[in-house]
Amino acid sequence: MLLVNMGDFKTARGEQKLFTKDLGSCVGVAVRDPQTGVGGLLHVMLPHCRASHDEGTPTVAAKYADSGLDEMIQALVTEGAQRSRLQAKIAGGAHMIRNAVIPESRDISTRNLTAVREKLEELQIPLLAADVGDHFPRTVVFEPGSGAFRILTPGRAEKWI
């Protein structure tokens, strides 16, 4: 299994597994080409690259929903995936901290989920399944070849989407 750290992505093929842990307000985005079995897993931390950095400050594209998806899709295409066949599944975006000042509809988890969904729509990548929101963290395991997307949460039953 290949570990995908926060603000990063990895690609794989076939039965090789990718996993990321501690998805709280972050969103795990799994994208694959079902015909070639090429896929990737992105651990999104923030919604938009263009709004999150100062001029001259180096940017890690994979931290953000918009630039991270662009970067991962390019890597998938380079490895043999065809853009027109790509499909996605997502998990995470939990409301980890309840705050009376910031409603859930405006917290970072909601903004991350909105940014991921908007970017997938812009790229015309269908979102096949999602396990998002609520108030608990998730660890996900993704197998690009089969599309298996397993969600593990302490104290909860294992879930497959």
Short mmCIF file of C-alpha atoms in Angstrom, two decimals:
data_model
loop_
_atom_site.label_atom_id
_atom_site.label_comp_id
_atom_site.label_asym_id
_atom_site.label_seq_id
_atom_site.Cartn_x
_atom_site.Cartn_y
_atom_site.Cartn_z
CA MET A 1 0.00 0.00 0.00
CA LEU A 2 1.17 3.50 -0.81
CA LEU A 3 0.52 6.19 1.78
CA VAL A 4 -0.86 9.50 0.49
CA ASN A 5 0.08 12.25 2.94
CA MET A 6 -1.95 15.38 3.63
CA GLY A 7 -1.77 17.79 0.72
CA ASP A 8 -0.37 15.19 -1.67
CA PHE A 9 -1.46 12.60 -4.21
CA LYS A 10 -0.18 9.29 -5.51
CA THR A 11 -1.04 7.27 -8.58
CA ALA A 12 -1.12 3.50 -9.05
CA ARG A 13 -2.34 0.82 -11.39
CA GLY A 14 -4.34 -2.38 -10.94
CA GLU A 15 -4.40 -4.04 -7.55
CA GLN A 16 -1.87 -1.73 -5.94
CA LYS A 17 -3.60 0.09 -3.08
CA LEU A 18 -3.44 3.76 -2.12
CA PHE A 19 -4.48 4.96 1.31
CA THR A 20 -4.78 8.17 3.24
CA LYS A 21 -5.69 8.61 6.88
CA ASP A 22 -7.13 11.20 9.19
CA LEU A 23 -9.56 12.79 6.73
CA GLY A 24 -11.32 15.23 9.03
CA SER A 25 -12.26 18.42 7.20
CA CYS A 26 -9.96 17.27 4.37
CA VAL A 27 -11.36 15.38 1.39
CA GLY A 28 -9.96 12.21 -0.17
CA VAL A 29 -10.57 12.17 -3.92
CA ALA A 30 -10.12 8.88 -5.79
CA VAL A 31 -10.09 9.10 -9.59
CA ARG A 32 -9.61 6.24 -12.03
CA ASP A 33 -9.91 5.07 -15.60
CA PRO A 34 -11.80 1.76 -15.32
CA GLN A 35 -10.49 0.51 -18.67
CA THR A 36 -6.77 0.89 -17.94
CA GLY A 37 -6.93 0.47 -14.15
CA VAL A 38 -4.87 3.64 -13.69
CA GLY A 39 -5.98 5.76 -10.76
CA GLY A 40 -4.94 8.23 -8.13
CA LEU A 41 -5.81 9.40 -4.65
CA LEU A 42 -5.60 13.07 -3.62
CA HIS A 43 -5.74 14.35 -0.02
CA VAL A 44 -7.26 17.85 -0.35
CA MET A 45 -6.61 20.22 2.56
CA LEU A 46 -7.98 23.52 1.22
CA PRO A 47 -10.45 24.59 -1.47
CA HIS A 48 -8.67 27.01 -3.81
CA CYS A 49 -5.02 27.57 -4.61
CA ARG A 50 -5.48 31.03 -6.08
CA ALA A 51 -7.09 32.38 -2.91
CA SER A 52 -4.72 30.71 -0.45
CA HIS A 53 -1.21 31.98 -1.11
CA ASP A 54 0.71 35.21 -1.30
CA GLU A 55 2.66 36.32 -4.34
CA GLY A 56 6.12 34.81 -4.26
CA THR A 57 5.27 32.10 -1.76
CA PRO A 58 5.90 28.59 -3.14
CA THR A 59 2.69 26.60 -3.54
CA VAL A 60 2.12 22.87 -3.15
CA ALA A 61 -0.58 22.34 -5.77
CA ALA A 62 -1.82 19.06 -4.28
CA LYS A 63 -2.97 20.79 -1.07
CA TYR A 64 -5.85 22.40 -2.94
CA ALA A 65 -8.96 20.99 -4.62
CA ASP A 66 -8.55 23.00 -7.83
CA SER A 67 -4.83 22.75 -8.55
CA GLY A 68 -4.48 19.32 -6.92
CA LEU A 69 -7.08 17.75 -9.18
CA ASP A 70 -5.51 19.39 -12.24
CA GLU A 71 -2.09 18.03 -11.27
CA MET A 72 -3.33 14.52 -10.47
CA ILE A 73 -5.40 14.27 -13.67
CA GLN A 74 -2.36 15.27 -15.72
CA ALA A 75 -0.31 12.55 -13.99
CA LEU A 76 -3.04 9.96 -14.67
CA VAL A 77 -3.16 10.88 -18.37
CA THR A 78 0.64 10.65 -18.55
CA GLU A 79 0.37 7.13 -17.10
CA GLY A 80 -2.15 6.01 -19.71
CA ALA A 81 -5.57 7.02 -18.39
CA GLN A 82 -8.00 8.59 -20.82
CA ARG A 83 -9.67 11.78 -19.55
CA SER A 84 -13.04 10.92 -21.07
CA ARG A 85 -13.25 7.70 -19.03
CA LEU A 86 -12.27 9.06 -15.62
CA GLN A 87 -14.60 8.49 -12.66
CA ALA A 88 -14.39 9.73 -9.06
CA LYS A 89 -15.34 8.81 -5.51
CA ILE A 90 -14.84 11.02 -2.46
CA ALA A 91 -14.77 10.77 1.33
CA GLY A 92 -14.15 13.13 4.23
CA GLY A 93 -15.28 16.70 4.66
CA ALA A 94 -16.32 16.10 8.26
CA HIS A 95 -17.33 18.93 10.57
CA MET A 96 -14.73 18.14 13.22
CA ILE A 97 -15.19 21.22 15.38
CA ARG A 98 -18.57 22.62 16.21
CA ASN A 99 -18.43 26.39 16.30
CA ALA A 100 -21.30 28.72 17.15
CA VAL A 101 -19.68 31.57 15.20
CA ILE A 102 -19.08 29.68 11.94
CA PRO A 103 -22.07 27.61 10.75
CA GLU A 104 -21.38 24.20 9.20
CA SER A 105 -22.53 25.56 5.85
CA ARG A 106 -19.49 27.88 5.81
CA ASP A 107 -16.76 25.90 7.60
CA ILE A 108 -13.65 24.59 5.83
CA SER A 109 -15.07 21.09 5.36
CA THR A 110 -18.08 22.39 3.44
CA ARG A 111 -15.88 24.69 1.36
CA ASN A 112 -13.54 21.78 0.57
CA LEU A 113 -16.44 19.57 -0.52
CA THR A 114 -17.94 22.32 -2.66
CA ALA A 115 -14.58 23.02 -4.32
CA VAL A 116 -14.00 19.30 -5.06
CA ARG A 117 -17.47 18.84 -6.52
CA GLU A 118 -17.20 22.01 -8.63
CA LYS A 119 -13.78 21.02 -9.98
CA LEU A 120 -14.95 17.50 -10.85
CA GLU A 121 -17.93 19.02 -12.67
CA GLU A 122 -15.66 21.48 -14.50
CA LEU A 123 -13.42 18.59 -15.58
CA GLN A 124 -16.51 16.56 -16.55
CA ILE A 125 -15.55 13.69 -14.27
CA PRO A 126 -18.62 11.90 -12.89
CA LEU A 127 -18.81 11.52 -9.12
CA LEU A 128 -19.97 7.92 -8.60
CA ALA A 129 -20.13 7.83 -4.79
CA ALA A 130 -19.44 9.88 -1.68
CA ASP A 131 -19.19 9.34 2.06
CA VAL A 132 -18.87 12.87 3.43
CA GLY A 133 -19.85 15.18 6.25
CA ASP A 134 -20.94 14.16 9.74
CA HIS A 135 -18.56 14.62 12.69
CA PHE A 136 -15.96 11.83 12.48
CA PRO A 137 -12.63 11.29 10.69
CA ARG A 138 -12.07 8.69 8.00
CA THR A 139 -9.23 6.61 6.60
CA VAL A 140 -9.68 5.45 3.02
CA VAL A 141 -8.12 2.68 0.96
CA PHE A 142 -8.45 2.86 -2.83
CA GLU A 143 -7.72 0.15 -5.39
CA PRO A 144 -7.56 1.73 -8.87
CA GLY A 145 -7.98 -1.52 -10.82
CA SER A 146 -11.32 -2.51 -9.31
CA GLY A 147 -12.44 0.91 -8.10
CA ALA A 148 -12.84 -0.47 -4.57
CA PHE A 149 -12.99 2.43 -2.10
CA ARG A 150 -13.00 1.32 1.53
CA ILE A 151 -13.73 3.69 4.40
CA LEU A 152 -12.47 2.94 7.89
CA THR A 153 -13.61 4.86 10.95
CA PRO A 154 -12.80 3.99 14.57
CA GLY A 155 -15.86 2.60 16.33
CA ARG A 156 -17.87 2.24 13.09
CA ALA A 157 -18.42 -0.57 10.63
CA GLU A 158 -16.18 -0.68 7.60
CA LYS A 159 -17.88 0.84 4.56
CA TRP A 160 -17.37 0.35 0.82
CA ILE A 161 -18.54 2.82 -1.79
#
